[in-house]
PDB file of C-alpha atoms in Angstrom:
ATOM      1  CA  MET B 123      -6.614 -15.931  24.850  1.00 36.00           C
ATOM      2  CA  THR B 124      -9.997 -14.141  24.957  1.00 26.00           C
ATOM      3  CA  GLN B 125      -9.232 -10.552  23.571  1.00 31.00           C
ATOM      4  CA  ALA B 126     -11.225  -7.549  25.833  1.00 39.00           C
ATOM      5  CA  PRO B 127     -13.922  -5.983  23.159  1.00 39.00           C
ATOM      6  CA  GLY B 128     -12.211  -2.710  22.699  1.00 48.00           C
ATOM      7  CA  SER B 129      -9.051  -3.916  21.388  1.00 44.00           C
ATOM      8  CA  LYS B 130      -8.052  -3.603  17.570  1.00 50.00           C
ATOM      9  CA  GLN B 131      -7.005  -7.304  17.234  1.00 50.00           C
ATOM     10  CA  ALA B 132     -10.580  -7.835  18.963  1.00 45.00           C
ATOM     11  CA  LYS B 133     -11.951  -5.294  16.515  1.00 49.00           C
ATOM     12  CA  ARG B 134     -10.126  -6.967  13.445  1.00 52.00           C
ATOM     13  CA  ILE B 135     -11.530 -10.786  14.840  1.00 49.00           C
ATOM     14  CA  SER B 136     -14.984  -9.028  14.988  1.00 58.00           C
ATOM     15  CA  ALA B 137     -14.996  -7.498  11.169  1.00 54.00           C
ATOM     16  CA  ARG B 138     -13.916 -10.637  10.176  1.00 58.00           C
ATOM     17  CA  GLU B 139     -16.658 -13.494  11.614  1.00 62.00           C
ATOM     18  CA  ARG B 140     -19.262 -10.426  10.433  1.00 58.00           C
ATOM     19  CA  ILE B 141     -17.307 -11.368   7.123  1.00 54.00           C
ATOM     20  CA  GLN B 142     -17.705 -14.961   7.254  1.00 58.00           C
ATOM     21  CA  GLU B 143     -21.382 -14.671   8.895  1.00 59.00           C
ATOM     22  CA  ALA B 144     -22.238 -12.855   5.711  1.00 52.00           C
ATOM     23  CA  GLN B 145     -20.583 -15.375   3.314  1.00 55.00           C
ATOM     24  CA  ARG B 146     -22.255 -18.246   5.299  1.00 59.00           C
ATOM     25  CA  ARG B 147     -26.190 -16.386   4.625  1.00 56.00           C
ATOM     26  CA  GLU B 148     -25.121 -15.756   0.910  1.00 51.00           C
ATOM     27  CA  GLN B 149     -24.358 -19.309   0.052  1.00 52.00           C
ATOM     28  CA  GLN B 150     -27.492 -20.938   1.969  1.00 52.00           C
ATOM     29  CA  SER B 151     -29.789 -18.636   0.018  1.00 45.00           C
ATOM     30  CA  ALA B 152     -27.742 -19.901  -3.049  1.00 43.00           C
ATOM     31  CA  ARG B 153     -28.619 -23.114  -2.362  1.00 45.00           C
ATOM     32  CA  ARG B 154     -31.759 -22.332  -1.473  1.00 45.00           C
ATOM     33  CA  ARG B 155     -32.380 -20.585  -5.011  1.00 40.00           C
ATOM     34  CA  GLN B 156     -30.894 -23.545  -7.016  1.00 41.00           C
ATOM     35  CA  ARG B 157     -33.014 -26.416  -5.052  1.00 39.00           C
ATOM     36  CA  ILE B 158     -36.238 -23.817  -6.314  1.00 37.00           C
ATOM     37  CA  VAL B 159     -34.613 -23.940  -9.385  1.00 38.00           C
ATOM     38  CA  VAL B 160     -34.122 -27.136 -10.275  1.00 35.00           C
ATOM     39  CA  ALA B 161     -37.761 -28.310  -8.200  1.00 38.00           C
ATOM     40  CA  VAL B 162     -38.905 -26.463 -11.243  1.00 43.00           C
ATOM     41  CA  SER B 163     -37.335 -27.297 -13.793  1.00 40.00           C
ATOM     42  CA  ALA B 164     -38.052 -31.361 -13.392  1.00 38.00           C
ATOM     43  CA  ALA B 165     -41.906 -29.479 -12.577  1.00 45.00           C
ATOM     44  CA  VAL B 166     -41.722 -28.902 -16.611  1.00 47.00           C
ATOM     45  CA  VAL B 167     -39.924 -31.999 -17.823  1.00 41.00           C
ATOM     46  CA  LEU B 168     -42.550 -34.153 -15.661  1.00 41.00           C
ATOM     47  CA  ALA B 169     -45.241 -31.806 -17.166  1.00 46.00           C
ATOM     48  CA  LEU B 170     -44.757 -32.414 -20.278  1.00 46.00           C
ATOM     49  CA  ALA B 171     -43.911 -36.336 -20.250  1.00 41.00           C
ATOM     50  CA  GLY B 172     -47.220 -36.699 -18.544  1.00 43.00           C
ATOM     51  CA  GLY B 173     -48.671 -35.083 -20.696  1.00 44.00           C
ATOM     52  CA  VAL B 174     -50.025 -32.354 -18.190  1.00 45.00           C
ATOM     53  CA  ALA B 175     -50.768 -28.814 -19.678  1.00 40.00           C
ATOM     54  CA  VAL B 176     -51.003 -27.113 -15.977  1.00 36.00           C
ATOM     55  CA  ALA B 177     -47.462 -26.610 -14.787  1.00 44.00           C
ATOM     56  CA  ILE B 178     -44.655 -24.447 -12.676  1.00 40.00           C
ATOM     57  CA  GLY B 179     -46.417 -24.186  -9.438  1.00 46.00           C
ATOM     58  CA  SER B 180     -49.488 -22.885  -7.567  1.00 43.00           C
ATOM     59  CA  ALA B 181     -51.479 -19.626  -8.164  1.00 41.00           C
ATOM     60  CA  SER B 182     -52.627 -20.219  -4.669  1.00 39.00           C
ATOM     61  CA  GLY B 183     -52.827 -17.493  -2.140  1.00 41.00           C
ATOM     62  CA  LYS B 184     -51.245 -13.872  -2.783  1.00 41.00           C
ATOM     63  CA  ALA B 185     -48.434 -14.193  -4.413  1.00 41.00           C
ATOM     64  CA  ASP B 186     -47.964 -11.467  -6.330  1.00 40.00           C
ATOM     65  CA  LYS B 187     -49.151  -8.918  -3.824  1.00 47.00           C
ATOM     66  CA  ALA B 188     -44.774  -9.368  -3.027  1.00 41.00           C
ATOM     67  CA  GLY B 189     -44.384  -6.665  -5.475  1.00 51.00           C
ATOM     68  CA  ALA B 190     -47.019  -4.645  -3.641  1.00 49.00           C
ATOM     69  CA  ALA B 191     -44.264  -2.128  -3.067  1.00 48.00           C
ATOM     70  CA  ALA B 192     -43.976  -1.344  -7.016  1.00 51.00           C
ATOM     71  CA  THR B 193     -47.513  -1.037  -7.216  1.00 48.00           C
ATOM     72  CA  SER B 194     -48.136   1.556  -4.895  1.00 71.00           C
ATOM     73  CA  ALA B 195     -48.747   4.597  -7.789  1.00 85.00           C
ATOM     74  CA  PRO B 196     -51.834   5.228  -9.296  1.00 94.00           C
ATOM     75  CA  LEU B 197     -53.638   2.440 -11.593  1.00 96.00           C
ATOM     76  CA  VAL B 198     -54.113   3.331 -14.881  1.00 97.00           C
ATOM     77  CA  VAL B 199     -55.976   0.828 -16.747  1.00 98.00           C
ATOM     78  CA  PRO B 200     -54.882   0.379 -20.161  1.00 98.00           C
ATOM     79  CA  ALA B 201     -57.098   1.054 -23.244  1.00 98.00           C
ATOM     80  CA  ASN B 202     -58.908  -1.537 -24.837  1.00 98.00           C
ATOM     81  CA  ALA B 203     -58.855  -3.669 -21.363  1.00 98.00           C
ATOM     82  CA  GLY B 204     -62.258  -5.331 -20.824  1.00 96.00           C
ATOM     83  CA  GLY B 205     -63.730  -8.055 -17.978  1.00 93.00           C
ATOM     84  CA  PRO B 206     -64.296  -7.046 -14.567  1.00 91.00           C
ATOM     85  CA  ASN B 207     -61.892  -4.346 -13.269  1.00 90.00           C
ATOM     86  CA  GLY B 208     -60.023  -3.959 -16.597  1.00 97.00           C
ATOM     87  CA  THR B 209     -57.849  -7.395 -16.186  1.00 98.00           C
ATOM     88  CA  VAL B 210     -58.661  -9.327 -19.076  1.00 98.00           C
ATOM     89  CA  ILE B 211     -57.603  -8.754 -22.804  1.00 98.00           C
ATOM     90  CA  THR B 212     -60.099  -9.759 -25.403  1.00 97.00           C
ATOM     91  CA  TYR B 213     -59.100 -10.282 -29.023  1.00 97.00           C
ATOM     92  CA  GLY B 214     -61.342 -11.300 -31.388  1.00 96.00           C
ATOM     93  CA  LYS B 215     -64.702  -9.642 -32.112  1.00 93.00           C
ATOM     94  CA  ALA B 216     -65.880  -8.909 -28.675  1.00 89.00           C
ATOM     95  CA  ASP B 217     -69.345 -10.314 -29.990  1.00 93.00           C
ATOM     96  CA  ALA B 218     -68.135 -13.443 -30.883  1.00 96.00           C
ATOM     97  CA  PRO B 219     -70.628 -16.078 -29.847  1.00 96.00           C
ATOM     98  CA  HIS B 220     -67.904 -18.457 -28.111  1.00 97.00           C
ATOM     99  CA  THR B 221     -65.046 -17.895 -25.313  1.00 98.00           C
ATOM    100  CA  MET B 222     -61.722 -19.287 -25.540  1.00 98.00           C
ATOM    101  CA  GLU B 223     -60.144 -18.307 -22.169  1.00 98.00           C
ATOM    102  CA  VAL B 224     -56.218 -18.752 -22.422  1.00 98.00           C
ATOM    103  CA  TYR B 225     -54.732 -18.382 -18.814  1.00 98.00           C
ATOM    104  CA  GLU B 226     -51.206 -17.983 -19.156  1.00 98.00           C
ATOM    105  CA  ASP B 227     -47.661 -16.501 -17.903  1.00 97.00           C
ATOM    106  CA  PHE B 228     -44.893 -15.049 -19.609  1.00 97.00           C
ATOM    107  CA  ARG B 229     -41.887 -16.479 -18.045  1.00 96.00           C
ATOM    108  CA  CYS B 230     -43.957 -20.022 -18.367  1.00 96.00           C
ATOM    109  CA  PRO B 231     -41.976 -22.465 -20.754  1.00 95.00           C
ATOM    110  CA  VAL B 232     -44.976 -24.765 -20.814  1.00 95.00           C
ATOM    111  CA  CYS B 233     -46.865 -21.897 -22.516  1.00 97.00           C
ATOM    112  CA  LYS B 234     -44.055 -21.091 -24.831  1.00 97.00           C
ATOM    113  CA  HIS B 235     -44.364 -24.907 -26.208  1.00 96.00           C
ATOM    114  CA  PHE B 236     -48.073 -24.285 -26.503  1.00 97.00           C
ATOM    115  CA  GLU B 237     -48.103 -20.962 -27.941  1.00 97.00           C
ATOM    116  CA  ALA B 238     -45.412 -22.228 -30.391  1.00 97.00           C
ATOM    117  CA  ALA B 239     -47.355 -25.412 -31.739  1.00 97.00           C
ATOM    118  CA  ASN B 240     -51.115 -23.662 -31.585  1.00 97.00           C
ATOM    119  CA  GLY B 241     -50.461 -20.082 -30.998  1.00 96.00           C
ATOM    120  CA  GLU B 242     -51.296 -19.294 -34.761  1.00 94.00           C
ATOM    121  CA  THR B 243     -53.924 -21.734 -34.793  1.00 95.00           C
ATOM    122  CA  VAL B 244     -55.440 -19.541 -31.694  1.00 95.00           C
ATOM    123  CA  LYS B 245     -55.142 -16.623 -33.769  1.00 93.00           C
ATOM    124  CA  LYS B 246     -56.508 -18.065 -36.711  1.00 93.00           C
ATOM    125  CA  LEU B 247     -59.744 -19.689 -34.770  1.00 94.00           C
ATOM    126  CA  THR B 248     -61.018 -15.925 -34.377  1.00 93.00           C
ATOM    127  CA  ASP B 249     -61.240 -15.036 -38.000  1.00 89.00           C
ATOM    128  CA  ASP B 250     -64.266 -16.227 -38.659  1.00 86.00           C
ATOM    129  CA  GLY B 251     -65.860 -14.441 -35.506  1.00 92.00           C
ATOM    130  CA  GLN B 252     -67.386 -17.297 -33.746  1.00 92.00           C
ATOM    131  CA  VAL B 253     -64.538 -17.695 -31.174  1.00 96.00           C
ATOM    132  CA  LYS B 254     -63.080 -14.373 -29.447  1.00 97.00           C
ATOM    133  CA  VAL B 255     -59.594 -15.360 -26.647  1.00 98.00           C
ATOM    134  CA  GLU B 256     -59.903 -13.806 -22.829  1.00 98.00           C
ATOM    135  CA  PHE B 257     -56.431 -13.668 -21.882  1.00 98.00           C
ATOM    136  CA  HIS B 258     -55.827 -13.901 -17.858  1.00 98.00           C
ATOM    137  CA  LEU B 259     -52.206 -13.092 -17.472  1.00 98.00           C
ATOM    138  CA  ALA B 260     -50.517 -14.122 -14.053  1.00 97.00           C
ATOM    139  CA  ALA B 261     -47.311 -13.565 -12.544  1.00 97.00           C
ATOM    140  CA  PHE B 262     -46.307 -16.396  -9.537  1.00 95.00           C
ATOM    141  CA  LEU B 263     -43.742 -17.309 -11.064  1.00 94.00           C
ATOM    142  CA  ASP B 264     -41.985 -14.419 -10.118  1.00 95.00           C
ATOM    143  CA  LYS B 265     -42.151 -16.044  -6.588  1.00 92.00           C
ATOM    144  CA  ASN B 266     -41.330 -19.127  -7.519  1.00 90.00           C
ATOM    145  CA  LEU B 267     -38.210 -18.611  -9.461  1.00 91.00           C
ATOM    146  CA  GLY B 268     -37.319 -14.980  -8.190  1.00 92.00           C
ATOM    147  CA  GLY B 269     -37.139 -11.809 -10.052  1.00 96.00           C
ATOM    148  CA  LYS B 270     -39.985  -9.741 -11.744  1.00 97.00           C
ATOM    149  CA  GLY B 271     -39.932 -10.660 -15.089  1.00 97.00           C
ATOM    150  CA  SER B 272     -43.471 -11.949 -15.091  1.00 97.00           C
ATOM    151  CA  ARG B 273     -44.854  -8.673 -13.838  1.00 98.00           C
ATOM    152  CA  THR B 274     -42.527  -6.362 -15.876  1.00 98.00           C
ATOM    153  CA  ALA B 275     -43.135  -8.156 -19.305  1.00 98.00           C
ATOM    154  CA  LEU B 276     -47.250  -7.931 -17.943  1.00 98.00           C
ATOM    155  CA  ALA B 277     -47.019  -4.209 -17.201  1.00 98.00           C
ATOM    156  CA  ALA B 278     -45.117  -3.790 -20.693  1.00 98.00           C
ATOM    157  CA  ALA B 279     -48.387  -5.486 -22.364  1.00 98.00           C
ATOM    158  CA  GLY B 280     -50.006  -3.249 -20.605  1.00 98.00           C
ATOM    159  CA  ALA B 281     -48.612  -0.745 -22.554  1.00 98.00           C
ATOM    160  CA  ALA B 282     -48.707  -2.478 -25.862  1.00 98.00           C
ATOM    161  CA  LEU B 283     -52.245  -3.196 -25.254  1.00 98.00           C
ATOM    162  CA  ASN B 284     -52.607   0.573 -24.611  1.00 98.00           C
ATOM    163  CA  GLU B 285     -51.551   0.845 -28.835  1.00 98.00           C
ATOM    164  CA  GLY B 286     -54.112  -1.583 -29.192  1.00 98.00           C
ATOM    165  CA  VAL B 287     -55.317  -5.197 -29.432  1.00 97.00           C
ATOM    166  CA  ASP B 288     -53.629  -5.763 -32.186  1.00 97.00           C
ATOM    167  CA  LYS B 289     -50.078  -4.429 -30.956  1.00 98.00           C
ATOM    168  CA  PHE B 290     -50.505  -6.562 -27.724  1.00 98.00           C
ATOM    169  CA  LYS B 291     -51.488  -9.495 -29.176  1.00 97.00           C
ATOM    170  CA  ALA B 292     -48.471  -9.101 -31.600  1.00 97.00           C
ATOM    171  CA  PHE B 293     -46.072  -8.406 -28.974  1.00 98.00           C
ATOM    172  CA  HIS B 294     -47.495 -10.954 -26.932  1.00 98.00           C
ATOM    173  CA  ASP B 295     -46.230 -13.329 -29.289  1.00 98.00           C
ATOM    174  CA  VAL B 296     -42.371 -12.323 -29.827  1.00 98.00           C
ATOM    175  CA  LEU B 297     -42.308 -12.280 -26.022  1.00 98.00           C
ATOM    176  CA  TYR B 298     -43.111 -15.958 -26.249  1.00 98.00           C
ATOM    177  CA  ALA B 299     -40.977 -16.576 -29.219  1.00 98.00           C
ATOM    178  CA  ASN B 300     -37.776 -14.928 -27.513  1.00 98.00           C
ATOM    179  CA  GLN B 301     -38.664 -16.567 -23.968  1.00 98.00           C
ATOM    180  CA  PRO B 302     -35.591 -16.612 -21.786  1.00 96.00           C
ATOM    181  CA  ASP B 303     -34.526 -19.627 -19.735  1.00 89.00           C
ATOM    182  CA  GLU B 304     -37.405 -19.686 -16.915  1.00 78.00           C
ATOM    183  CA  ARG B 305     -33.772 -19.779 -14.514  1.00 82.00           C
ATOM    184  CA  GLU B 306     -33.097 -16.449 -15.967  1.00 88.00           C
ATOM    185  CA  ASP B 307     -35.161 -12.930 -15.206  1.00 95.00           C
ATOM    186  CA  GLY B 308     -34.414 -11.884 -18.925  1.00 97.00           C
ATOM    187  CA  PHE B 309     -37.707 -10.682 -18.891  1.00 98.00           C
ATOM    188  CA  GLY B 310     -37.090  -8.078 -15.730  1.00 97.00           C
ATOM    189  CA  ASP B 311     -34.531  -5.711 -17.843  1.00 97.00           C
ATOM    190  CA  VAL B 312     -36.974  -2.849 -19.711  1.00 98.00           C
ATOM    191  CA  GLY B 313     -34.250  -2.274 -22.176  1.00 98.00           C
ATOM    192  CA  HIS B 314     -34.640  -5.738 -23.108  1.00 98.00           C
ATOM    193  CA  LEU B 315     -38.415  -5.821 -23.497  1.00 98.00           C
ATOM    194  CA  LEU B 316     -38.157  -2.131 -25.263  1.00 98.00           C
ATOM    195  CA  ASP B 317     -35.558  -4.100 -27.809  1.00 98.00           C
ATOM    196  CA  LEU B 318     -38.513  -7.147 -28.295  1.00 98.00           C
ATOM    197  CA  ALA B 319     -40.833  -4.165 -29.314  1.00 98.00           C
ATOM    198  CA  GLY B 320     -38.606  -2.864 -31.670  1.00 98.00           C
ATOM    199  CA  GLN B 321     -40.118  -6.082 -33.509  1.00 98.00           C
ATOM    200  CA  VAL B 322     -43.760  -5.150 -33.489  1.00 98.00           C
ATOM    201  CA  PRO B 323     -43.833  -2.503 -36.247  1.00 98.00           C
ATOM    202  CA  GLY B 324     -45.633   0.573 -35.138  1.00 98.00           C
ATOM    203  CA  LEU B 325     -45.343  -0.358 -31.341  1.00 98.00           C
ATOM    204  CA  LYS B 326     -42.641   1.747 -30.102  1.00 97.00           C
ATOM    205  CA  THR B 327     -44.492   4.963 -30.392  1.00 97.00           C
ATOM    206  CA  ASP B 328     -43.004   7.343 -27.656  1.00 98.00           C
ATOM    207  CA  ALA B 329     -45.870   7.023 -25.594  1.00 98.00           C
ATOM    208  CA  PHE B 330     -45.289   2.827 -25.361  1.00 98.00           C
ATOM    209  CA  VAL B 331     -41.632   3.700 -24.770  1.00 98.00           C
ATOM    210  CA  LYS B 332     -42.474   5.635 -21.594  1.00 98.00           C
ATOM    211  CA  ALA B 333     -45.272   3.736 -20.570  1.00 98.00           C
ATOM    212  CA  VAL B 334     -42.699   1.259 -19.979  1.00 98.00           C
ATOM    213  CA  THR B 335     -40.341   2.976 -18.564  1.00 98.00           C
ATOM    214  CA  ASP B 336     -41.934   4.937 -16.265  1.00 97.00           C
ATOM    215  CA  LYS B 337     -44.087   1.177 -15.294  1.00 97.00           C
ATOM    216  CA  THR B 338     -47.097   2.524 -16.040  1.00 98.00           C
ATOM    217  CA  TYR B 339     -49.171  -0.311 -16.057  1.00 98.00           C
ATOM    218  CA  ALA B 340     -47.073  -2.115 -13.136  1.00 98.00           C
ATOM    219  CA  PRO B 341     -50.191  -1.675 -10.878  1.00 98.00           C
ATOM    220  CA  TRP B 342     -52.646  -2.818 -13.697  1.00 98.00           C
ATOM    221  CA  ALA B 343     -50.221  -6.153 -14.071  1.00 98.00           C
ATOM    222  CA  ALA B 344     -50.651  -6.370 -10.036  1.00 97.00           C
ATOM    223  CA  LYS B 345     -54.270  -6.374 -10.006  1.00 97.00           C
ATOM    224  CA  VAL B 346     -54.158  -8.844 -13.341  1.00 98.00           C
ATOM    225  CA  ALA B 347     -52.008 -11.081 -11.767  1.00 97.00           C
ATOM    226  CA  ASP B 348     -54.588 -11.167  -9.044  1.00 97.00           C
ATOM    227  CA  ALA B 349     -57.592 -11.710 -10.781  1.00 97.00           C
ATOM    228  CA  PHE B 350     -55.363 -15.213 -12.212  1.00 98.00           C
ATOM    229  CA  ASN B 351     -55.384 -16.053  -8.742  1.00 96.00           C
ATOM    230  CA  ASP B 352     -59.098 -15.639  -7.651  1.00 96.00           C
ATOM    231  CA  SER B 353     -60.220 -17.218 -10.355  1.00 96.00           C
ATOM    232  CA  GLY B 354     -59.410 -20.705  -9.434  1.00 96.00           C
ATOM    233  CA  VAL B 355     -56.880 -21.847 -12.240  1.00 96.00           C
ATOM    234  CA  THR B 356     -53.830 -23.355 -10.728  1.00 90.00           C
ATOM    235  CA  GLY B 357     -51.316 -23.260 -13.570  1.00 88.00           C
ATOM    236  CA  THR B 358     -50.238 -22.626 -16.602  1.00 96.00           C
ATOM    237  CA  PRO B 359     -50.894 -23.170 -19.636  1.00 97.00           C
ATOM    238  CA  THR B 360     -54.548 -23.226 -19.144  1.00 98.00           C
ATOM    239  CA  VAL B 361     -57.718 -23.381 -22.078  1.00 98.00           C
ATOM    240  CA  LYS B 362     -61.283 -23.260 -21.533  1.00 98.00           C
ATOM    241  CA  VAL B 363     -63.742 -23.007 -24.444  1.00 98.00           C
ATOM    242  CA  ASP B 364     -67.187 -21.765 -23.331  1.00 98.00           C
ATOM    243  CA  GLY B 365     -66.032 -22.983 -20.099  1.00 97.00           C
ATOM    244  CA  LYS B 366     -65.005 -26.035 -20.652  1.00 97.00           C
ATOM    245  CA  PRO B 367     -60.797 -27.372 -20.254  1.00 97.00           C
ATOM    246  CA  VAL B 368     -59.677 -28.087 -23.162  1.00 97.00           C
ATOM    247  CA  THR B 369     -56.240 -30.826 -23.854  1.00 96.00           C
ATOM    248  CA  LEU B 370     -53.309 -29.106 -24.200  1.00 96.00           C
ATOM    249  CA  PHE B 371     -50.987 -32.504 -24.124  1.00 94.00           C
ATOM    250  CA  ALA B 372     -51.012 -36.033 -25.583  1.00 90.00           C
ATOM    251  CA  GLY B 373     -48.359 -38.054 -24.446  1.00 83.00           C
ATOM    252  CA  ASN B 374     -45.068 -36.298 -24.030  1.00 82.00           C
ATOM    253  CA  ALA B 375     -46.145 -33.300 -27.006  1.00 91.00           C
ATOM    254  CA  VAL B 376     -48.384 -30.310 -27.298  1.00 95.00           C
ATOM    255  CA  VAL B 377     -51.324 -32.033 -29.777  1.00 97.00           C
ATOM    256  CA  PRO B 378     -51.223 -31.255 -32.530  1.00 96.00           C
ATOM    257  CA  PRO B 379     -53.605 -28.067 -33.929  1.00 97.00           C
ATOM    258  CA  GLU B 380     -55.608 -30.307 -35.815  1.00 97.00           C
ATOM    259  CA  GLN B 381     -56.323 -31.965 -32.513  1.00 97.00           C
ATOM    260  CA  PHE B 382     -56.449 -28.485 -30.871  1.00 97.00           C
ATOM    261  CA  THR B 383     -58.894 -26.854 -32.971  1.00 96.00           C
ATOM    262  CA  ALA B 384     -60.946 -30.392 -33.401  1.00 96.00           C
ATOM    263  CA  GLN B 385     -61.334 -29.652 -29.463  1.00 97.00           C
ATOM    264  CA  VAL B 386     -62.180 -26.466 -29.501  1.00 97.00           C
ATOM    265  CA  LYS B 387     -65.399 -26.651 -31.786  1.00 95.00           C
ATOM    266  CA  GLN B 388     -66.432 -29.420 -30.388  1.00 96.00           C
ATOM    267  CA  ALA B 389     -66.900 -27.311 -26.871  1.00 96.00           C
ATOM    268  CA  ALA B 390     -68.292 -24.558 -28.772  1.00 95.00           C
ATOM    269  CA  GLY B 391     -70.185 -26.258 -30.689  1.00 94.00           C
ATOM    270  CA  LEU B 392     -69.420 -25.864 -33.948  1.00 89.00           C
ATOM    271  CA  GLN B 393     -69.196 -29.596 -35.556  1.00 74.00           C
TER     272      GLN B 393
END
């Protein structure tokens, strides 16, 4: 029997149909999210198995501008930022004759493998003043995986940079040491980022906490992510020394510190 539009039974049926339709759409969204996670996780495995340093999706387009709503606030560039429009973070002596460019995304699991194996080596290579490191940070994994962890962590890193380059580097290392599973958006939680900042002595000043909580450097983080997208680098991690690419993986493993160091010195003409 066809019910009249205004009857109580018709209204009950209409409400039930709306609920069913909403459930159907949510199930479709869940399936899409699952496909993205599976595809990205598979990319990580294939990248490591094939010795590919560039992994986890592509940075083509202006994906990170999806966070434009969060970047409508005034642009505040952290102290100690450098490069075009303050989008580059330089670690080491600014007048070092050779430059190592490091391209990373805080949510990138392959970057975590690289940092675990050679992060300390990167730091040591700056000690003699021959090599400085320029960090170019991305946020494309927020689009690929959903969430806001890359952008939020990048903005928090900006607050750390404002406290000092050494504070930034220490916070950078803590983030990679405590990186959540790529299927989770743990870095999207400001409270969690502040907890991790507590592992860096002297970082959690009142100014730092306020900047992270207020997302003061979110507009800057968007500019940094856009600069990565414009760099021509299509994935993370990528390392170049004086413009020459460095091989980060051999077979199914990260190259050991000795091999990484030898490549850096060869590219810089230090051998």
